[in-house]
Structure formats: structure tokens, C-alpha cells
Coordinates of C-alpha atoms and ligand atoms in Angstrom, one line a residue:
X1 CA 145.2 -0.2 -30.6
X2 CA 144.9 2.2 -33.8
X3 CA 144.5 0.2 -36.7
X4 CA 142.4 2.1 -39.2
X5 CA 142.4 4.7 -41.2
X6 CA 140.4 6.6 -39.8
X7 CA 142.0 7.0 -36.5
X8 CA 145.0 7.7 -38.1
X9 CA 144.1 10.4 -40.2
X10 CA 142.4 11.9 -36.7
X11 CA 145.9 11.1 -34.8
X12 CA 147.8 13.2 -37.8
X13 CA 145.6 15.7 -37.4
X14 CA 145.3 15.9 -33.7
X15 CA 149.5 16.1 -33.4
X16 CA 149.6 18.7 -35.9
X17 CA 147.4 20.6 -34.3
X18 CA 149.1 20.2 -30.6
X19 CA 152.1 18.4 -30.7
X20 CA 155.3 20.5 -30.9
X21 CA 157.9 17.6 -32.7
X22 CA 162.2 17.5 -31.5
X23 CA 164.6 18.3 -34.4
X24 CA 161.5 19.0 -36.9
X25 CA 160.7 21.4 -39.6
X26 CA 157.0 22.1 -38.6
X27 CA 155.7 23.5 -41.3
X28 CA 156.2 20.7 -44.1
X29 CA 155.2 18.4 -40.6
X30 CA 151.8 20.1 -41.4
X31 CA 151.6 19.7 -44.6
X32 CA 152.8 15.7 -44.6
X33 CA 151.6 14.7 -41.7
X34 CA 153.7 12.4 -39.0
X35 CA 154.0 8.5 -39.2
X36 CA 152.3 7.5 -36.6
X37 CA 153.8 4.4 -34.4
X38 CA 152.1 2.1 -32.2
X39 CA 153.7 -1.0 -31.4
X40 CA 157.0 -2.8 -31.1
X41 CA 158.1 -6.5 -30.8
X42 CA 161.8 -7.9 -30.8
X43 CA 163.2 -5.7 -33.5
X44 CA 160.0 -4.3 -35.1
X45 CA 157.7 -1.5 -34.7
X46 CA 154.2 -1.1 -36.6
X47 CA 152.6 1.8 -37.6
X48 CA 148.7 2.8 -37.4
X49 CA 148.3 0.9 -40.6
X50 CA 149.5 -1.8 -40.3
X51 CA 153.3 -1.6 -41.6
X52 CA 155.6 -3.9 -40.5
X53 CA 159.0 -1.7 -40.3
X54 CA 162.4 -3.2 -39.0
X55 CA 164.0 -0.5 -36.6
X56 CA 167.5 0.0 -37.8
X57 CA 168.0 3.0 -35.6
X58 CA 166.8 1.4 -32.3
X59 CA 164.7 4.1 -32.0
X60 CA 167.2 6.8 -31.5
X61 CA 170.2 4.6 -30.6
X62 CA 168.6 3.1 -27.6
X63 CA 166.6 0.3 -27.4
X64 CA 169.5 -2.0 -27.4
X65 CA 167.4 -5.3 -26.5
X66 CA 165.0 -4.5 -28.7
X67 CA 161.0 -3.9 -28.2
X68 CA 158.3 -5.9 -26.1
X69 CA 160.3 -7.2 -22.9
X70 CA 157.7 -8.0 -20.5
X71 CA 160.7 -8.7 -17.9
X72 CA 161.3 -4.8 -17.8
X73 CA 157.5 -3.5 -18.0
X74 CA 157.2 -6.0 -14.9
X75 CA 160.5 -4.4 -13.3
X76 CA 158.6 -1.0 -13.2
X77 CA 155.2 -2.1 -12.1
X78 CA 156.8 -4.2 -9.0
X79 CA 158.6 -1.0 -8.1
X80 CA 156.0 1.8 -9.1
X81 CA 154.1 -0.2 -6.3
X82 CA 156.8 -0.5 -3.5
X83 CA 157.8 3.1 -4.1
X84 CA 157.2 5.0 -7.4
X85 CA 159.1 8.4 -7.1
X86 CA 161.2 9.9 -3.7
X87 CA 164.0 12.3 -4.6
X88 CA 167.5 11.8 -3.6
X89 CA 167.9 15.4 -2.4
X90 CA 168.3 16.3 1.6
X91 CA 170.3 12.8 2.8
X92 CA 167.5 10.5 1.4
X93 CA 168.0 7.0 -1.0
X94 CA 166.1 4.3 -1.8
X95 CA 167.4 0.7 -3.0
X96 CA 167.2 1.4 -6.8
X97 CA 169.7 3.9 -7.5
X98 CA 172.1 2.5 -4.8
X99 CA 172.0 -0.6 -6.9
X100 CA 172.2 0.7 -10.2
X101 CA 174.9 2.2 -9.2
X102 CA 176.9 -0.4 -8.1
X103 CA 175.9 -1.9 -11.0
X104 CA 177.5 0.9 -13.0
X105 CA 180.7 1.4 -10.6
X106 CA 181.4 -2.4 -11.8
X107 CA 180.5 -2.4 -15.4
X108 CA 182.5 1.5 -16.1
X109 CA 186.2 1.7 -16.7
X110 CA 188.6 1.6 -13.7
X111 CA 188.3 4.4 -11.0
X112 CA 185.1 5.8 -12.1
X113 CA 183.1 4.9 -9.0
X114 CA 180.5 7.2 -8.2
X115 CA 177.4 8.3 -10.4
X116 CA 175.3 11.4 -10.6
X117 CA 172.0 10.6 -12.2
X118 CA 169.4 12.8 -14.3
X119 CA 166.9 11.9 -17.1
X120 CA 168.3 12.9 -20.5
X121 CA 171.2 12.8 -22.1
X122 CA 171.4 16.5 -22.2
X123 CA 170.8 16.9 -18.6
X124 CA 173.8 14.0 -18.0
X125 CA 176.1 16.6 -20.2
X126 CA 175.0 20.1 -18.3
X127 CA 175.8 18.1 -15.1
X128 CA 179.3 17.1 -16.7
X129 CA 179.8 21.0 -17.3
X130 CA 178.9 22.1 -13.9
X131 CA 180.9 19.2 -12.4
X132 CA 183.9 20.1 -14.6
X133 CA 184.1 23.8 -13.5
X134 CA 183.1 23.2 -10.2
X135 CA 186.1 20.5 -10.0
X136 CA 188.7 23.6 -11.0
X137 CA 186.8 26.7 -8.2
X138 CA 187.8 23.4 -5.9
X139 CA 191.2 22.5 -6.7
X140 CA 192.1 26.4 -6.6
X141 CA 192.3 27.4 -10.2
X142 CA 188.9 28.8 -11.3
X143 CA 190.2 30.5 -14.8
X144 CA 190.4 26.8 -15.6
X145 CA 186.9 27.0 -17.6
X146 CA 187.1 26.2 -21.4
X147 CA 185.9 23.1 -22.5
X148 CA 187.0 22.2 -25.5
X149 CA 184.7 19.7 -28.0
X150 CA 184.7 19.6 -31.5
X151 CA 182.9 20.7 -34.6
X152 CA 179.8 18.3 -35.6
X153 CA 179.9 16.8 -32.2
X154 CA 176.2 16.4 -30.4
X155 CA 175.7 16.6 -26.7
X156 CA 172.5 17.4 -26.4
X157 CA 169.8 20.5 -27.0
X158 CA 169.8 22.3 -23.6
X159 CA 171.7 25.6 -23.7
X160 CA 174.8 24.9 -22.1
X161 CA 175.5 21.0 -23.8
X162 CA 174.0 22.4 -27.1
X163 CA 176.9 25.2 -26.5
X164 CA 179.4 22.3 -26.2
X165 CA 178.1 20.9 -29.3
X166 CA 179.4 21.9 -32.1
X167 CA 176.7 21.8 -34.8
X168 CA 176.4 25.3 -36.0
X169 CA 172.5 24.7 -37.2
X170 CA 172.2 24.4 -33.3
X171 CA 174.4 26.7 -32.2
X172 CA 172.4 29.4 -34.6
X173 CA 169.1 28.8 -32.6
X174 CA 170.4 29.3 -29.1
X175 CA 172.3 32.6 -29.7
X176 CA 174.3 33.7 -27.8
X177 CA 176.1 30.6 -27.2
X178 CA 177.4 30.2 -24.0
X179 CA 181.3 31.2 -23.4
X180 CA 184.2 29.3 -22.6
X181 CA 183.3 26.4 -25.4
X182 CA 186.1 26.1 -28.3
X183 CA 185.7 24.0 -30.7
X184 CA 188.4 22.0 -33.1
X185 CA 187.9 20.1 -36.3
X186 CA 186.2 16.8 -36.0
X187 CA 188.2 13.4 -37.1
X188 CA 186.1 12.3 -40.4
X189 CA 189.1 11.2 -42.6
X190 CA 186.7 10.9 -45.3
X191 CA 185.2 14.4 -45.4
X192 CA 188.4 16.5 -44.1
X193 CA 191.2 14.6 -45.4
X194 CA 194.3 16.2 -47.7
X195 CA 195.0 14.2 -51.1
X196 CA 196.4 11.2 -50.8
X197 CA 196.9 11.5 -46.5
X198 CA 196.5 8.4 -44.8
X199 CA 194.0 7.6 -42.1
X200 CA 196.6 7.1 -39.7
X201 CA 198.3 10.6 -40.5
X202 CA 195.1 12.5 -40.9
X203 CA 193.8 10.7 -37.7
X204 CA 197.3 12.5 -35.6
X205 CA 196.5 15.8 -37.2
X206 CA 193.3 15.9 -36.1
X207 CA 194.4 14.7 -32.5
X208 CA 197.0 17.8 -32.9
X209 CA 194.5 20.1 -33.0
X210 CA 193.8 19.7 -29.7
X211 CA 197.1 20.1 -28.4
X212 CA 197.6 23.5 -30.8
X213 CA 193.7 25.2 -29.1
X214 CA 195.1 24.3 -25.6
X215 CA 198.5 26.5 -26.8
X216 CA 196.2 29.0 -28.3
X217 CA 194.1 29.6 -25.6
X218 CA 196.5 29.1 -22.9
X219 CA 196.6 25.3 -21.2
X220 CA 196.0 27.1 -17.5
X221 CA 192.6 28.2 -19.0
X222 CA 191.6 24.5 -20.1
X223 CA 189.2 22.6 -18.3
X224 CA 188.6 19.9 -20.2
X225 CA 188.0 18.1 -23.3
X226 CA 184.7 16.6 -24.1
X227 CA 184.5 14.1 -27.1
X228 CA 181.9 11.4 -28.1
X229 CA 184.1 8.7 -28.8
X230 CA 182.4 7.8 -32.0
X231 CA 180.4 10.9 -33.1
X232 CA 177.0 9.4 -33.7
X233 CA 174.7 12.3 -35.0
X234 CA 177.2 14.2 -36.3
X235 CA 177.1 11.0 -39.1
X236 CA 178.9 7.8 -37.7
X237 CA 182.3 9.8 -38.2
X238 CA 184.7 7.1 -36.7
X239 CA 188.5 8.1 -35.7
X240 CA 191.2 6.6 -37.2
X241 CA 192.9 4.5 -35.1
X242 CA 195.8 6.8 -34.4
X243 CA 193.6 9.4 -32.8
X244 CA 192.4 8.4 -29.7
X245 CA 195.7 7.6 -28.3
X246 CA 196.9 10.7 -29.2
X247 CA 194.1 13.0 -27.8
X248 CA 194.8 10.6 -24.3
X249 CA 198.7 11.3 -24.7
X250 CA 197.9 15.3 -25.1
X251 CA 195.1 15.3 -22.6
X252 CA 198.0 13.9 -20.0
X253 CA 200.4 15.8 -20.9
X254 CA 198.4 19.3 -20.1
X255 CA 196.7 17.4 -17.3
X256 CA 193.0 18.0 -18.1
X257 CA 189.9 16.6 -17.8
X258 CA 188.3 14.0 -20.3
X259 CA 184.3 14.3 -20.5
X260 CA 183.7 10.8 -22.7
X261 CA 180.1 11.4 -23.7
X262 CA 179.3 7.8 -24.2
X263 CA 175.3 8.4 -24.5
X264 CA 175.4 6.5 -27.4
X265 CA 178.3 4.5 -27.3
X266 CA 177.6 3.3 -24.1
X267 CA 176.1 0.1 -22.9
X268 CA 177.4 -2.9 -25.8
X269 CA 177.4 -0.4 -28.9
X270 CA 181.0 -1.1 -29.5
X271 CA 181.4 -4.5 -27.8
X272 CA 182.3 -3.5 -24.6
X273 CA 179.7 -1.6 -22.3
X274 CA 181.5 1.4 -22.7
X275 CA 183.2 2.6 -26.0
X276 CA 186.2 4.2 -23.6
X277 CA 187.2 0.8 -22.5
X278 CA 187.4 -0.2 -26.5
X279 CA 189.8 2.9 -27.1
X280 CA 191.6 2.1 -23.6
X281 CA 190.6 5.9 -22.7
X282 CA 191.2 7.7 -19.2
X283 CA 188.3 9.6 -19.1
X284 CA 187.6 11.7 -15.7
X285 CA 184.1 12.0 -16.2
X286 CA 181.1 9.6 -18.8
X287 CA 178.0 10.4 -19.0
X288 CA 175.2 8.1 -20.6
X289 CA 171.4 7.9 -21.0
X290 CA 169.4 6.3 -24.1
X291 CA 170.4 2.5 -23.7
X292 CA 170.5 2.5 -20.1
X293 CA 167.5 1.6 -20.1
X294 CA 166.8 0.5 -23.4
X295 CA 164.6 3.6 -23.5
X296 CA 161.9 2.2 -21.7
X297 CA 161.6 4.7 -19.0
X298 CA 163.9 7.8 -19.4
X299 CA 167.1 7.8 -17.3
X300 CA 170.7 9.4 -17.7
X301 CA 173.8 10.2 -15.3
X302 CA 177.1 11.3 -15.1
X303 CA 180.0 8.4 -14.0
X304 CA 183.0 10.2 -12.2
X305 CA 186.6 9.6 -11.5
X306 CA 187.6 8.7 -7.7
X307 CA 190.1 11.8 -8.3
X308 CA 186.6 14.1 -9.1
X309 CA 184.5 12.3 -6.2
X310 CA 187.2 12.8 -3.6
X311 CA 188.1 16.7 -4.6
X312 CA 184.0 16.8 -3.8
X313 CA 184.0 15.2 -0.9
X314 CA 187.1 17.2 0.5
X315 CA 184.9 20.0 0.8
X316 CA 182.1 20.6 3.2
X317 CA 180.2 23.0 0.9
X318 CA 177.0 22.0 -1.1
X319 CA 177.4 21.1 -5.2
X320 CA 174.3 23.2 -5.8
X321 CA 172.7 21.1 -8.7
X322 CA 170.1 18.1 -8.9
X323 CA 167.2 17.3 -10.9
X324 CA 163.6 16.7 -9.2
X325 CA 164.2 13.0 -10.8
X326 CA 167.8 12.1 -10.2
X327 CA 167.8 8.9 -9.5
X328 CA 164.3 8.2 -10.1
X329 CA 163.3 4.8 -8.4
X330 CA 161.4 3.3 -11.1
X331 CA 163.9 4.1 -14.1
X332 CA 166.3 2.6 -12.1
X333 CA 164.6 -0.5 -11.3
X334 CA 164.3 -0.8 -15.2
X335 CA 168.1 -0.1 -15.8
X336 CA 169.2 -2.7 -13.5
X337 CA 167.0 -5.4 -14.9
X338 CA 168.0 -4.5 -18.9
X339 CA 171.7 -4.6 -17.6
X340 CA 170.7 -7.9 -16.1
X341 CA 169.2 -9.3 -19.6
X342 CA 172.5 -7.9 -21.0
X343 CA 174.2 -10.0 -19.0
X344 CA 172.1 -13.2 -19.4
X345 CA 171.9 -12.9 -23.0
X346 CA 175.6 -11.7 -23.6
X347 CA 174.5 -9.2 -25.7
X348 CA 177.6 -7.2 -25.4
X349 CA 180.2 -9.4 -26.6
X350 CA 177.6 -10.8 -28.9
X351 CA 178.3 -7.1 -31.0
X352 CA 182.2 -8.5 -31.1
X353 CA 181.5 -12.4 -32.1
X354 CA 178.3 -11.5 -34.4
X355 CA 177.1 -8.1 -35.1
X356 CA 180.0 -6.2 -36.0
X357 CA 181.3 -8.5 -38.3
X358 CA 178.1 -9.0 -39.7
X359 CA 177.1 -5.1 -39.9
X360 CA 180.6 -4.6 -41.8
X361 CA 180.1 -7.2 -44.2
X362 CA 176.5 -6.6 -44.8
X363 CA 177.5 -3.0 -45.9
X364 CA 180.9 -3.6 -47.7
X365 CA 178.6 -5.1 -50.4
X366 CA 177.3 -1.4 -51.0
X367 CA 180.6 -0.1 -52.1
X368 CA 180.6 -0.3 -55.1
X369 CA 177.2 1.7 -55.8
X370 CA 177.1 4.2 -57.9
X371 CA 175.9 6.6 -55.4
X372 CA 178.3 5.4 -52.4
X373 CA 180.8 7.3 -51.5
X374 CA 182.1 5.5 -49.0
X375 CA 180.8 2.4 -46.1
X376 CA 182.0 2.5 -42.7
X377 CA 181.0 0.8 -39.4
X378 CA 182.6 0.3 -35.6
X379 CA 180.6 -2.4 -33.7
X380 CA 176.8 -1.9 -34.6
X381 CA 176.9 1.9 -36.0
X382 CA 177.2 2.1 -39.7
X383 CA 177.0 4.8 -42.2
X384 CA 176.7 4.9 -46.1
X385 CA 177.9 8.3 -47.6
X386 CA 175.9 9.2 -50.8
X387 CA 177.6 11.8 -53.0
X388 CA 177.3 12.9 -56.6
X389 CA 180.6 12.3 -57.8
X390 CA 182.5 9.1 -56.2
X391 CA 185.4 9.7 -57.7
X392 CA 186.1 13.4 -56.7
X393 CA 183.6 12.9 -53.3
X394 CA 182.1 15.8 -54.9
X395 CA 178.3 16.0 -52.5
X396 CA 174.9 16.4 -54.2
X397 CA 174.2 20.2 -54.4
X398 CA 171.8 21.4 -51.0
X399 CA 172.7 19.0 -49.0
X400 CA 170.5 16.8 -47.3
X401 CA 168.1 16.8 -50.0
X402 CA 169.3 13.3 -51.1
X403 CA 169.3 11.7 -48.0
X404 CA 166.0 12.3 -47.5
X405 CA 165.1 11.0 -50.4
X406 CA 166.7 7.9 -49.2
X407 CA 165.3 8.0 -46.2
X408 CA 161.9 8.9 -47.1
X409 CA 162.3 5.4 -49.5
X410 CA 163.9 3.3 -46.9
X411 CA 160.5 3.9 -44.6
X412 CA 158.3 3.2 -47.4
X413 CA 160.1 -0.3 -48.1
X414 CA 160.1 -1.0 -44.0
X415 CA 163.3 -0.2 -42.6
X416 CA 164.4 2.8 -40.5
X417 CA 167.7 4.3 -41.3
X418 CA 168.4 8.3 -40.5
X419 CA 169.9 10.5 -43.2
X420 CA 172.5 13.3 -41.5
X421 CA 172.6 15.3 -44.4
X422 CA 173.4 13.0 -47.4
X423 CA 174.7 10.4 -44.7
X424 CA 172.5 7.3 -44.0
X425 CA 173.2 6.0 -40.5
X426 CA 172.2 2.9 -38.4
X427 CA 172.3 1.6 -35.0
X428 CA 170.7 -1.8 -34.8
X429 CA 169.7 -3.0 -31.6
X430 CA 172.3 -5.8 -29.9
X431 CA 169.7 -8.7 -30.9
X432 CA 169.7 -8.7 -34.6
X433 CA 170.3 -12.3 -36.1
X434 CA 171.1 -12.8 -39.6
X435 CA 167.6 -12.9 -40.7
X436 CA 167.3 -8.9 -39.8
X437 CA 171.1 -8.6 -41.3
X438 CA 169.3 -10.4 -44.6
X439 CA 166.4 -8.4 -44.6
X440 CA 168.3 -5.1 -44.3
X441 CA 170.6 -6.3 -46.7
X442 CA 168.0 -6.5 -49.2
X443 CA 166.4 -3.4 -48.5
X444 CA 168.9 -1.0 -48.6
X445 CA 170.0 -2.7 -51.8
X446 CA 166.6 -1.8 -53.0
X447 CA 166.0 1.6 -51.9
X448 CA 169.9 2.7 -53.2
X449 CA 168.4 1.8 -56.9
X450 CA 165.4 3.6 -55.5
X451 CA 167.0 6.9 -54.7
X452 CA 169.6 6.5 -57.8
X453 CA 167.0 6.6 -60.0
X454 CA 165.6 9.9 -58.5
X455 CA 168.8 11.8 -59.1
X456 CA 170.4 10.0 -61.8
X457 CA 170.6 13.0 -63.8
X458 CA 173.2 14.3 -61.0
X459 CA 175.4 11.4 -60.8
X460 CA 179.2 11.9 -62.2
X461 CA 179.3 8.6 -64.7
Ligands
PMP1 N1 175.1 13.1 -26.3 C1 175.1 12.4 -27.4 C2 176.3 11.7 -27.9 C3 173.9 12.1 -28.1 O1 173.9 11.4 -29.2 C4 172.7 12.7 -27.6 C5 171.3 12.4 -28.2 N2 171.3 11.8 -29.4 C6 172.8 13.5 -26.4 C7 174.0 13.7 -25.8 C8 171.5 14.2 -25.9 O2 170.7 13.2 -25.3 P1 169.2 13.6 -25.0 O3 168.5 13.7 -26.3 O4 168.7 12.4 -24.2 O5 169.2 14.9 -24.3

């Protein structure tokens, strides 16, 4: 293991030198240097020097039972050695992914019966796409093509699911975005409401939007609607409770497809293994990856409604799409037996008796902070909103700058939490006990005095 200096300092130097970082500015990586991370146990990971750092984020939302389970290292080296890889292509399976999804045929909401599997998230969404618009050339009304998402909304980096995102710092960087994606306003009551409008009111308007973009653009054009059902990069932006229904009322009424893009919602986040079965949602098609496996091997996939399956299967023409690793034995094998320590542990309605209730409390307490605009939190995602002016919600001028501040603070004191712009988010693992609620209490307690002190000069009295 890397423990001293010295091999750190040869690491940083090695990565900057060869290592091309996700989501990264490379040039100040260059000049700072990245953290480098070598271990994890239960909720923990340690760095090269030492640090003992609690994992807020679980990872990047996924390693929902936490780091260091022998059970599913010994899952994949029991399979690598009965079979490590055949594809699924050409009439061939293997036990693993026919189990798996079983597994996931039982777990999803009603009807969804039959999976499509890839490796990332972004793959899982790019299938979803194809699926979608394949679905319509079937049923006999190919001008059916625009999918519509929403603004801030994250389904991955390829070209096609970074077109359905709608993050314009993403969009910018894969010009020309690809047609036939529309995108409405997102429903973050506290960013985008009118004076003095309710939740509940703002959380129909926003809903409405969808029915007006299906008027505007002509509801025999619409494919679909695709939606995370808590937007989780985009900041931890939950819906008010009036939304959902709504967009499922609407999304009937025009008789569309729903793409629930549950790749971080799904598997316990919310309490329930998927966050549609929290909301009651219809969707058509899911698709998940991240928490699947508890990140431990890399595996994705698209669920589908019986009414998508069937349309396929009513066709004796190939779906020309795959991925050399759909299905992949060994991920799999992993994703069956974290599903199985799900189960044994009752991790998922664990986040219902014990972690949401203790996430919400834990940051209710923050409230009141000069810098804290507002706390929010559904199941075990949570956000803290720092702004200037709490009052007005005025934001820090250049956003972002301030939450990295924070966030640069919060990995100093040991504990991971992700600023999207001047929004700090977390996504605990399912196994936190109170000790880790304690311990993160007291930290971001800390590091909010911390980064207030930096900018004081900038906060509204
Ligand atoms: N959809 C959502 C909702 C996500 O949050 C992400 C990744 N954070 C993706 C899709 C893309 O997943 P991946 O990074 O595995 O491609």
C-alpha cells in the first residue's frame, strides 16, 4: 500500500503526467495535484497519507453498503474462475445475468420485466434513447422522436444522453447537440420560485410545463419524457410533492413514454429500491447503474415495460444495439450478491426507519447559519444551499467559487461532500449509524464557520 510521502508525491506526479481526470479542470489539476485514495473500510476511505476521511458521497452515489465487503470480492473471484467474460450477443447466456435479472424483474415496479444491460450509466441512458425511438418506427409512428428532459438534469456524458441532459456547461462541449431533445424548466422551488408561491403551486407549474412543450411541439411528435426523479447532480433539487403526480397525469393523458433515470435513485436511496415506486410512477422504461453493484465492478442496464418488451418481440427484425459487456458475467455475479446483502441487512427500509430521519434532522440544525440558504433532504440525499444574502437568496457573485471553498475545507477536516456550484450535496451510503450522523454533524458544523470566515466580507448581515 502507498503510505509515504514519497510515493505520493511520485503518484501526483505520475497522474498529472498521464492520467486524463472525468469532470476536471486539468490545468489547476496540474498545478494542485490530485488526492490520492487508497483504501476503504465500512464507511471510510484513506488517502496515501494516512487521512482517515468519512465518505459522504458514497463515492459518486454508489457504494450503498459501504467499502471492504469481502462477500462481494469473493462473488467475483468464484465467478471470474467458472467463466469470467462471454457476451450475450448471437443466442448465448450464461447463469449471471439470467439471475440478476430475475432478481431485478422482482425488485422493479409492476410490469417492468425485462432488462437490457450495459456498463455505465450513460450507456444505460443511450440504450433508453434507442429503445425509445425504436419503440415508435415499431408501433407505426416514427415522427414520434422528441424526448423531452429538463434543464439541470444529468444523464450521463456520451453524446446522445449528454444531449438529453440539460446542463448547458455540457451541452457547450459536445456541439452540435443532438436533435430532437427539448428541454423544460427543472422543479427547484427554491431557486425558480415566484414571491410568496407555494411549493405545492410552484411544484404544478413546473409539472405544466410539460404539458405546454408537448402543445408546442405537437404531442404526435413526442416520444417521451425522461426525468431523474430526484435530480442528483443537478444539486439534490427535490419536487414538491404536487409534481410528480402531475407529470404522470400529463404523461397519460398524451400517452407517452416515461424514461425514469433512476441511476441514482435506484437501489434503497429513497427507501424503496427504486425512487418510482416512492412517487407511485408509471414509468415505461428505468435505467440504473452506480449502486447496482455498489460500484464494485461496473455494471448498468435498462428495465422495460411488458408493453416495450412485447412491441419488440412482435417483430422478427434485429434491435441493432449491444455493448461487447452487456451482461458481463462477473459484474453480475457481484450485483446479485450486493442485492442479496441488501436484503439480509434491510438496508433499504433501514433509509425509511433510520437514515432519512436522521439525515433531515442532522441537517435542519444548519438552518439557521448565516451562510445557509436553505437545507433539504429525501431519503439519504441532502443538500445545503450557501448564498450571500439569506434573506433575498441573493448567490455569492461567480458561482461556484464558494462551494469550493467549502468543499476544499470539508476534505481537509475528513469528510467528502460535493459542491454543485454553491450547493453542498451528500449521498451517504445505506449503513451509516449515528456515530457517522455525529461525526458529520460535527464537521459540517465546523467547516460552515470555516468557509464563513473566508467570505464574511460578502455576507448580507
Ligand atoms: N444518470 C444520472 C441520474 C446520473 O447521476 C449519472 C452519473 N452521475 C448518469 C446518468 C451517468 O452515469 P455514468 O457516469 O455511469 O455514465
Amino acid at each position: 500500500m502507498v503510505t509515504n510521502q514519497y510515493q505520493t508525491a511520485q503518484i501526483k506526479e505520475l497522474d498529472a503526467l498521464h492520467h486524463l481526470h472525468p469532470f476536471t479542470d486539468h490545468k489547476s489539476l496540474r498545478t494542485g495535484g490530485a488526492r490520492v485514495i487508497v483504501r476503504g473500510e465500512g464507511p471510510y476511505i484513506f488517502d496515501s497519507e494516512g487521512h482517515r476521511i468519512l465518505d459522504g458521497m458514497a463515492g459518486l452515489w454508489t457504494t450503498n453498503v459501504g467499502y471492504g465487503r469481502k462477500a462481494l470480492a469473493e462473488a467475483a473471484y468464484k465467478q471470474m474462475l467458472d467463466l469470467p467474460y462471454y457476451n450475450t450477443f448471437f443466442r448465448t447466456t450464461h447463469p449471471p445475468v439470467v439471475a440478476l435479472a430475475r432478481k431485478l424483474a422482482e425488485i422493479a415496479p409492476a410490469n417492468l420485466n425485462q432488462v437490457f444491460f450495459g456498463s455505465s450509466g450513460s450507456e444505460s441512458n443511450d440504450t433508453a434513447i434507442r429503445l425509445i425511438r425504436h419503440y415508435w418506427v415499431l408501433k407505426g409512428e416514427p415522427q414520434r422522436r422528441i424526448i423531452i428532459s429538463r434543464k439541470n438534469a444529468y444523464h450521463g456524458s456520451t453524446i446522445a444522453a449528454g444531449s438529453m441532459g440539460g446542463m448547458a456547461h455540457v451541452h457547450a462541449h459536445s456541439y452540435p447537440v443532438y436533435e430532437g431533445f427539448r428541454h423544460i424548466m427543472d422543479p427547484y422551488w427554491y431557486g425558480e420560485a415566484k414571491d410568496g408561491e407555494t411549493p405545492e403551486a410552484f411544484g404544478l407549474r413546473a409539472a405544466r410545463a410539460l404539458e405546454e412543450e408537448i402543445l408546442a411541439v405537437g404531442p404526435e411528435n413526442v416520444a417521451a419524457f425522461a426525468g431523474e426523479p430526484v435530480q442528483g447532480a443537478g444539486g439534490v433539487k427535490i419536487a414538491p410533492e404536487t409534481y410528480w403526480p402531475e407529470v404522470q397525469r400529463i404523461i397519460d393523458k398524451y400517452g407517452i413514454l416515461l424514461l425514469a433515470d433512476e441511476v441514482i435513485t435506484g437501489f434503497g436511496r429513497l427507501g424503496t429500491w427504486f425512487a418510482s415506486q416512492h412517487y407511485g410512477l408509471k414509468p415505461h422504461l428505468m435505467t440504473f447503474a452506480k449502486a447496482v453493484t455498489s460500484g464494485y465492478l461496473p455494471l448498468s442496464g435498462v428495465i422495460v415495460h411488458d408493453e416495450i418488451a412485447d412491441t419488440l418481440m412482435a417483430h422478427d427484425d434485429d434491435f441493432h444495439h449491444g455493448y461487447t459487456f452487456s451482461g458481463h458475467p462477473v459484474a453480475c455475479a457481484v450485483a446479485l450478491k450486493n442485492l442479496e446483502i441488501m436484503e439480509e441487512e434491510r438496508l433499504v427500509p433501514r433509509v425509511k426507519e433510520f437514515g432519512a430521519p436522521s439525515l433531515a434532522k442532522m441537517l435542519a440544525k444548519f438552518k439557521d447559519h448565516p451562510l445557509v440558504g436553505e437545507v433539504r433532504s429525501i431519503g439519504l440525499l441532502g443538500a445545503i444551499e450557501l448564498v450571500a444574502d439569506k434573506r433575498t437568496r441573493r448567490r455569492f457573485d461567480n458561482l461556484g467559487r464558494v462551494g469550493l471553498i467549502c468543499r476544499d475545507h470539508f476534505f481537509r477536516e475528513g469528510f467528502i461532500m460535493r459542491a454543485v456550484f454553491d450547493t453542498m450535496v451528500m449521498a451517504p451510503p445505506l449503513i451509516w449509524t449515528k456515530d457517522q450522523f455525529d461525526e458529520a454533524e460535527a464537521v459540517i458544523r465546523r467547516v460552515l464557520d470555516l468557509t464563513l470566515s473566508d467570505v464574511a466580507g460578502e455576507v448580507a448581515a
